[in-house]
Tab-separated table of C-alpha atoms in Angstrom:
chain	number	residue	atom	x	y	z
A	1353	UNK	CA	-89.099	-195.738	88.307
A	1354	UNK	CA	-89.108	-192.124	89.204
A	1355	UNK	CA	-89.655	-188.887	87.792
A	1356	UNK	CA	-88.143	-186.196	88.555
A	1357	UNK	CA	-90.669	-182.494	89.053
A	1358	UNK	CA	-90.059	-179.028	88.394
A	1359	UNK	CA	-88.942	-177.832	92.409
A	1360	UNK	CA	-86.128	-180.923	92.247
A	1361	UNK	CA	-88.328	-184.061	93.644
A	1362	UNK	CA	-89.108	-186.805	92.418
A	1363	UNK	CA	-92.134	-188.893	92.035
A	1364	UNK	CA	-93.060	-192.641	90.957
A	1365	UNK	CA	-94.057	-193.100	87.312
A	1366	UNK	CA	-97.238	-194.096	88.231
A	1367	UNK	CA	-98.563	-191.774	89.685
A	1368	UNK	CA	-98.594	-189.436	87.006
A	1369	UNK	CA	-98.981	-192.301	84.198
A	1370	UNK	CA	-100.531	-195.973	83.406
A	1371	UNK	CA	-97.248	-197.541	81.748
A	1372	UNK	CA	-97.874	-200.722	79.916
A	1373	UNK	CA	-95.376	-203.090	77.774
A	1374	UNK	CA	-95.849	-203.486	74.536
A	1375	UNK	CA	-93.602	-204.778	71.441
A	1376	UNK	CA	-92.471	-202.406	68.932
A	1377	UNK	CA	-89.788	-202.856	66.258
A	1378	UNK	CA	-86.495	-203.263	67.363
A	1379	UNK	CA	-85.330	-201.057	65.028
A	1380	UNK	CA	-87.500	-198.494	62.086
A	1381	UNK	CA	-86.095	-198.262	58.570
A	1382	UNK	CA	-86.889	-195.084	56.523
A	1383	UNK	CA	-87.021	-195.051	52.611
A	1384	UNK	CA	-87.979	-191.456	51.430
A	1385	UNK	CA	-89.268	-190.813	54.653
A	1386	UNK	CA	-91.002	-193.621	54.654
A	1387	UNK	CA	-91.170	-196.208	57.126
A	1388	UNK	CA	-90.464	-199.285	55.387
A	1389	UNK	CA	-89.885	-203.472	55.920
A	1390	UNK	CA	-88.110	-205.106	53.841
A	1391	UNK	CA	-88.295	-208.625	53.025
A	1392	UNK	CA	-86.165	-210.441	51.293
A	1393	UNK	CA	-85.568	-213.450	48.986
A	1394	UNK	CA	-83.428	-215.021	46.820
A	1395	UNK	CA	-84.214	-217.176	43.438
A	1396	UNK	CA	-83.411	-220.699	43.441
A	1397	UNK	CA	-79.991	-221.855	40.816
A	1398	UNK	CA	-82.099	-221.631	36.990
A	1399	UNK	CA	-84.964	-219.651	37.854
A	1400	UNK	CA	-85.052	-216.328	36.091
A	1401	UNK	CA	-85.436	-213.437	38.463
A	1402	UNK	CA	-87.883	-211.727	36.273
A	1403	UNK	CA	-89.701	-214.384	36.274
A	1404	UNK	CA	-90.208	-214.662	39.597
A	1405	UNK	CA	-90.473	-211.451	40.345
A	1406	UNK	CA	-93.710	-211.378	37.673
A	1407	UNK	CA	-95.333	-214.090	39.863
A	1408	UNK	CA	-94.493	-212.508	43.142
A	1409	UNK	CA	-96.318	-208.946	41.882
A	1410	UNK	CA	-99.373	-211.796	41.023
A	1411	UNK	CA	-99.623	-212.922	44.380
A	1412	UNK	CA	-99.032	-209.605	46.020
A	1413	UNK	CA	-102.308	-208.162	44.278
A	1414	UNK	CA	-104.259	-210.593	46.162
A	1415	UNK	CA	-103.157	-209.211	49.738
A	1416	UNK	CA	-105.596	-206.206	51.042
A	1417	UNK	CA	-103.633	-203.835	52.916
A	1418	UNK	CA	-104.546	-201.560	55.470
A	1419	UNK	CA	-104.800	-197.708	54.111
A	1420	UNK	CA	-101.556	-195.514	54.290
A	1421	UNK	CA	-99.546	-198.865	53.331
A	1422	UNK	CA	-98.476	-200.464	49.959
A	1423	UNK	CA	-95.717	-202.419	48.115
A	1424	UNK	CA	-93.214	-201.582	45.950
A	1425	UNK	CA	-90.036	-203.568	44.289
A	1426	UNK	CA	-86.815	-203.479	45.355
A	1427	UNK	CA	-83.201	-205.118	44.715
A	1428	UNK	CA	-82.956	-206.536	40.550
A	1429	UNK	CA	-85.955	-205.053	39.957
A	1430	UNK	CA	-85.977	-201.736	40.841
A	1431	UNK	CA	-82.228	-201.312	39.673
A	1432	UNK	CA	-83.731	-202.870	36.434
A	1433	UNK	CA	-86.545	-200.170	36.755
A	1434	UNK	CA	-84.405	-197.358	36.702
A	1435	UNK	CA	-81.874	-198.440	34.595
A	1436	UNK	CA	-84.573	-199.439	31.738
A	1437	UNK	CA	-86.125	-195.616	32.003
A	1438	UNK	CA	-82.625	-193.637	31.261
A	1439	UNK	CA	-81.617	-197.057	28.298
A	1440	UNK	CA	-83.232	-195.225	25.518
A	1441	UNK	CA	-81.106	-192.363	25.054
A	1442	UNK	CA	-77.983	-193.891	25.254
A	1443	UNK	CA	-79.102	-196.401	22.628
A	1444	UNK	CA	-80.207	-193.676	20.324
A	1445	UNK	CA	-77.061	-191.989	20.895
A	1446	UNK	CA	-75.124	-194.849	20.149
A	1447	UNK	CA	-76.856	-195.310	17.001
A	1448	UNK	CA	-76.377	-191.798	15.594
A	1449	UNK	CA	-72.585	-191.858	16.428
A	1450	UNK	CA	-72.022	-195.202	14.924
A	1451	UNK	CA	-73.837	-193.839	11.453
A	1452	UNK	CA	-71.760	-190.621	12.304
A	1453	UNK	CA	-68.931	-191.907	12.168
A	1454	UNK	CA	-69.939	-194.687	9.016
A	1455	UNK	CA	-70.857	-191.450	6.836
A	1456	UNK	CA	-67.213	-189.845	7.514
A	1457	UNK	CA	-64.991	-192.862	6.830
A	1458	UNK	CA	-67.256	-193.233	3.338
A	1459	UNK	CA	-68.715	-190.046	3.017
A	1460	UNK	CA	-71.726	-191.334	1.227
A	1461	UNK	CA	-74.522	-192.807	2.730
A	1462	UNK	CA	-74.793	-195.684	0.364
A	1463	UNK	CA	-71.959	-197.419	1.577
A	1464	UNK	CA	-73.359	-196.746	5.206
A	1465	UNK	CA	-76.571	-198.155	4.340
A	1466	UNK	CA	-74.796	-201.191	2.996
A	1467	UNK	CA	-72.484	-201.719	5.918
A	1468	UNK	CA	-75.433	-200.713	8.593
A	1469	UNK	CA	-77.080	-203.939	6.708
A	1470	UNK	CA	-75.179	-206.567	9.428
A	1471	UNK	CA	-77.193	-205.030	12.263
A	1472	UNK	CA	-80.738	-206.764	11.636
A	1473	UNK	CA	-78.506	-210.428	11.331
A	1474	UNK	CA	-77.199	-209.642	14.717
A	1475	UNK	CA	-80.093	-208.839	16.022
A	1476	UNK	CA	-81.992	-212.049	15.153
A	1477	UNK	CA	-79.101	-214.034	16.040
A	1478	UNK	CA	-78.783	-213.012	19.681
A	1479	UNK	CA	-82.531	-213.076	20.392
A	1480	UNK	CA	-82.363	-216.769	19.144
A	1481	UNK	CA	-79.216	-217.437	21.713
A	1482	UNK	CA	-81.193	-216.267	24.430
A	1483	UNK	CA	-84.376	-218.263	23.661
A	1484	UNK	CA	-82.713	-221.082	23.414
A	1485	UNK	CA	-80.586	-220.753	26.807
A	1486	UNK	CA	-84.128	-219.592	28.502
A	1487	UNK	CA	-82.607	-216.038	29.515
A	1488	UNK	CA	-84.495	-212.944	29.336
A	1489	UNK	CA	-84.029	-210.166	27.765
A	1490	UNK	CA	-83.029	-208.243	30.733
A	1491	UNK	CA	-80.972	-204.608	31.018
A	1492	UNK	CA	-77.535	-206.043	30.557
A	1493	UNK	CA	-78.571	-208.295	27.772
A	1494	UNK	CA	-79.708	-205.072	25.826
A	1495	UNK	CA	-76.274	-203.775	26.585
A	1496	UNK	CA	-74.895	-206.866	25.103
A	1497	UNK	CA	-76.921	-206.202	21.984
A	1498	UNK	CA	-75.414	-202.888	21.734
A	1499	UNK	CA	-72.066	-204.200	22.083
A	1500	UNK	CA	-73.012	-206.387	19.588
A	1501	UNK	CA	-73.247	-204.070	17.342
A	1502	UNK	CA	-70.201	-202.177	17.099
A	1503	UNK	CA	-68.341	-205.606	16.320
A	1504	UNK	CA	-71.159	-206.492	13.664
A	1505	UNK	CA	-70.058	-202.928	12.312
A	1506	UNK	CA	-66.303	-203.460	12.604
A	1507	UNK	CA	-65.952	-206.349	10.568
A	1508	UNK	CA	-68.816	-205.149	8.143
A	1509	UNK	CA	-66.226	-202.451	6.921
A	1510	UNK	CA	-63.927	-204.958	6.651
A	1511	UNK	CA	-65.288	-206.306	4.275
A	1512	UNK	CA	-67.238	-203.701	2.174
A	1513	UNK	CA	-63.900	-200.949	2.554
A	1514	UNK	CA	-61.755	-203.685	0.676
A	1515	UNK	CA	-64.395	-204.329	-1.697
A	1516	UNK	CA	-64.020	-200.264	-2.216
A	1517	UNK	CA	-60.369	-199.991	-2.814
A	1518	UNK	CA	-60.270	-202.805	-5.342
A	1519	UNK	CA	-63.134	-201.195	-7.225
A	1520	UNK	CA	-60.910	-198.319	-7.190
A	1521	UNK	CA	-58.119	-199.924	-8.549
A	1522	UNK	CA	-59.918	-200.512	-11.641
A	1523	UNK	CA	-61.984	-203.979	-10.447
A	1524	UNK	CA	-65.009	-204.482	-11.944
A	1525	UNK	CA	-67.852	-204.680	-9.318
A	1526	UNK	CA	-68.702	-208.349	-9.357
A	1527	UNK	CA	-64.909	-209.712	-9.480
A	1528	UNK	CA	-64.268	-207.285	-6.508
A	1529	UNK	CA	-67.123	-208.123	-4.421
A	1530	UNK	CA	-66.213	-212.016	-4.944
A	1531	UNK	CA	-62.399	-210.873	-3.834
A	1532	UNK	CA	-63.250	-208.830	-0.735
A	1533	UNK	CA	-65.416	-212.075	0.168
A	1534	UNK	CA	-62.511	-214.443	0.010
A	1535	UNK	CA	-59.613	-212.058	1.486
A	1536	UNK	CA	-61.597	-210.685	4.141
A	1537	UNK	CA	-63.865	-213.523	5.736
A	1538	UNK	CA	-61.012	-215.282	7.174
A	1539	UNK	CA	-59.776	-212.476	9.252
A	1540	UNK	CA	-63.527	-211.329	10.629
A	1541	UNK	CA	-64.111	-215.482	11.148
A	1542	UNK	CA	-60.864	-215.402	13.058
A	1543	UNK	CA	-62.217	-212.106	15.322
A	1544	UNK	CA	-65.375	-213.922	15.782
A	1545	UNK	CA	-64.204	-216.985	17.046
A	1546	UNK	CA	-61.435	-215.411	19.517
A	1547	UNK	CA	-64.451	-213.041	20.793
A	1548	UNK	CA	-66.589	-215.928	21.299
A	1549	UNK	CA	-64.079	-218.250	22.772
A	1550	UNK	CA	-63.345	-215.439	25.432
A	1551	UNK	CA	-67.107	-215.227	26.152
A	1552	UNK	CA	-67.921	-218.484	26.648
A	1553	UNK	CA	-66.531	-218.970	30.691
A	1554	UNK	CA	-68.659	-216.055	30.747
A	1555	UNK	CA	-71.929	-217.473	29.298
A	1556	UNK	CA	-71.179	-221.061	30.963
A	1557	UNK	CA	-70.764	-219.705	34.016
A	1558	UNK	CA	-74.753	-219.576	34.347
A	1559	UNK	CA	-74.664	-216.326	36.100
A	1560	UNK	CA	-78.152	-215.162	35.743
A	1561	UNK	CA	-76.840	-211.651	35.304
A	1562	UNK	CA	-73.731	-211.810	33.215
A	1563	UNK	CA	-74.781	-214.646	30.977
A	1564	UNK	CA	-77.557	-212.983	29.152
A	1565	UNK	CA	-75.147	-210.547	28.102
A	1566	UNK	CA	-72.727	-213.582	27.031
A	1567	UNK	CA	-75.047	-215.344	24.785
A	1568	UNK	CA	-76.273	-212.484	23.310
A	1569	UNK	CA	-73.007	-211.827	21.857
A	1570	UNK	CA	-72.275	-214.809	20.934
A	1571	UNK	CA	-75.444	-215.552	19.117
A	1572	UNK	CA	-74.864	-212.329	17.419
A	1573	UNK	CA	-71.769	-213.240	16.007
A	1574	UNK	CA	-72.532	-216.265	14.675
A	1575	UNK	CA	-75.185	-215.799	12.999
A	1576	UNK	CA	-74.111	-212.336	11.207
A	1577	UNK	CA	-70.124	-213.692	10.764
A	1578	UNK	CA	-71.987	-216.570	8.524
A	1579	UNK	CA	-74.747	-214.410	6.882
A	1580	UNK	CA	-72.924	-211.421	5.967
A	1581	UNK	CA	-70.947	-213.603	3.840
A	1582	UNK	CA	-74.373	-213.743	1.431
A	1583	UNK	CA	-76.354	-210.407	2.268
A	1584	UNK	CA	-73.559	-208.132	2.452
A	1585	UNK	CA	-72.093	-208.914	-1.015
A	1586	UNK	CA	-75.605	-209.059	-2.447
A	1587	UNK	CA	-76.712	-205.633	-0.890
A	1588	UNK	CA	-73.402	-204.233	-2.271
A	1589	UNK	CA	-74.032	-205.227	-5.256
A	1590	UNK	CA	-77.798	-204.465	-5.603
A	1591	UNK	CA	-76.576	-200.862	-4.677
A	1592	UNK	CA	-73.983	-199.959	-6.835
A	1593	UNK	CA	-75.466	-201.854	-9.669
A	1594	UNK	CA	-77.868	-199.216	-9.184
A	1595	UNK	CA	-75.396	-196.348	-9.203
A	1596	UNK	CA	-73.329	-197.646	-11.916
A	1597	UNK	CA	-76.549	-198.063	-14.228
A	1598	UNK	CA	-77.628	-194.573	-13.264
A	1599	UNK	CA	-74.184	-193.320	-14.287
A	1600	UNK	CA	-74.461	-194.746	-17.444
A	1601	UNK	CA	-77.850	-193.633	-19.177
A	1602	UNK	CA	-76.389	-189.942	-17.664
């Protein structure tokens, strides 16, 4: 191998140099400017990614590396990283549009309060779904809880709107509360049932990402479809009861 000089000859290699072979990376990856390996892996069928990922970070701990060079996550759980860290506002703002939008359909906050009252039944329903399907509670399952909630809400009004309008029509509380409950708990059973029925493929399909979000639904909607039947009438009437009686000794 030659080389060629500044007045147009040429001259070996060696005799300006000691070349010697050696093995360097085929290729070099850059992550913010970075030079970075990646090593991949994939969890085997019914073994939770976070899971494993928790056990991996374990072991890594024990490894010494050499200074200037560290590990970080990638893949699920850096996308579950980021996506975790920006969650919190949308939530919130979910939560003050849905209680928006309760306080302008009733325009008191009493009503709200009492139709808000599903959430917590929801809640505790989903969270026992996924313990009992060993899922985590991972980013798109908290989306499912929000989800959740809006159809918690939907048939909430339902039921305590109706209860309104017959208590406007001259109803006394009790007999209206004890009509809303038997008009309206067919038609939010009915919406229950078609919503779960069209997320079951989903939550069968064993999709560790998809079917967190599934069950939590599902186990949302079954437990607050049954047990808004009992706490919603009761905190209806606990609050108006209270109204009424104040409206009397005025």
């Amino acid at each position: 191998m030659f080389v060629s000089t500044a007045n147009g000859n040429s001259v070996p290699l060696n005799a300006i140099a000691d070349p010697q072979l050696k093995s360097t990376p085929p290729e070099i990856t850059r992550y913010g400017l970075r030079r970075t390996v990646t090593v991949v892996g994939y969890n085997e069928p019914g073994v939770l990614a976070s899971d494993l990922n928790a056990e991996v970070q374990e072991k890594l701990k024990s490894i010494a590396l050499p200074k200037g060079y560290r590990f970080s996550q990638g893949g699920e759980a850096e996308a579950a990283s980021r996506s975790f860290s920006g969650l919190g506002p949308v939530v919130l703002l979910a939560i003050f549009g849905i209680f928006g939008v309760l306080v302008l359909e009733f325009g008191r906050f009493k009503e709200t309060a009492v139709v808000a009252g599903v959430i917590p039944l929801g809640v505790l329903g989903g969270l026992i779904a996924l313990f009992l399907t060993g899922n985590s509670l991972s980013f798109l399952a908290l989306i499912g809880f929000v989800a959740l909630v809006g159809i918690e809400i939907k048939n909430s009004i339902l039921l305590v709107d109706f209860t309104t309008q017959l208590r406007k029509q001259g109803m006394g509380l009790r007999e209206a509360i004890e009509k809303a409950g038997e008009v309206r708990f067919l038609p939010i059973l009915l919406t229950s049932l078609t919503a779960i029925g069209g997320l079951m493929p989903l939550a069968l399909s064993g999709s560790s990402l998809y079917s967190p979000l599934a069950w939590v639904i599902i186990g949302g909607l079954v437990s607050s479809t049954f047990l808004s039947r009992l706490v919603i009438p009761a905190m209806y009437l606990l609050v108006i009861r209270g109204e009424e009686a104040e409206a009397v000794e005025v």
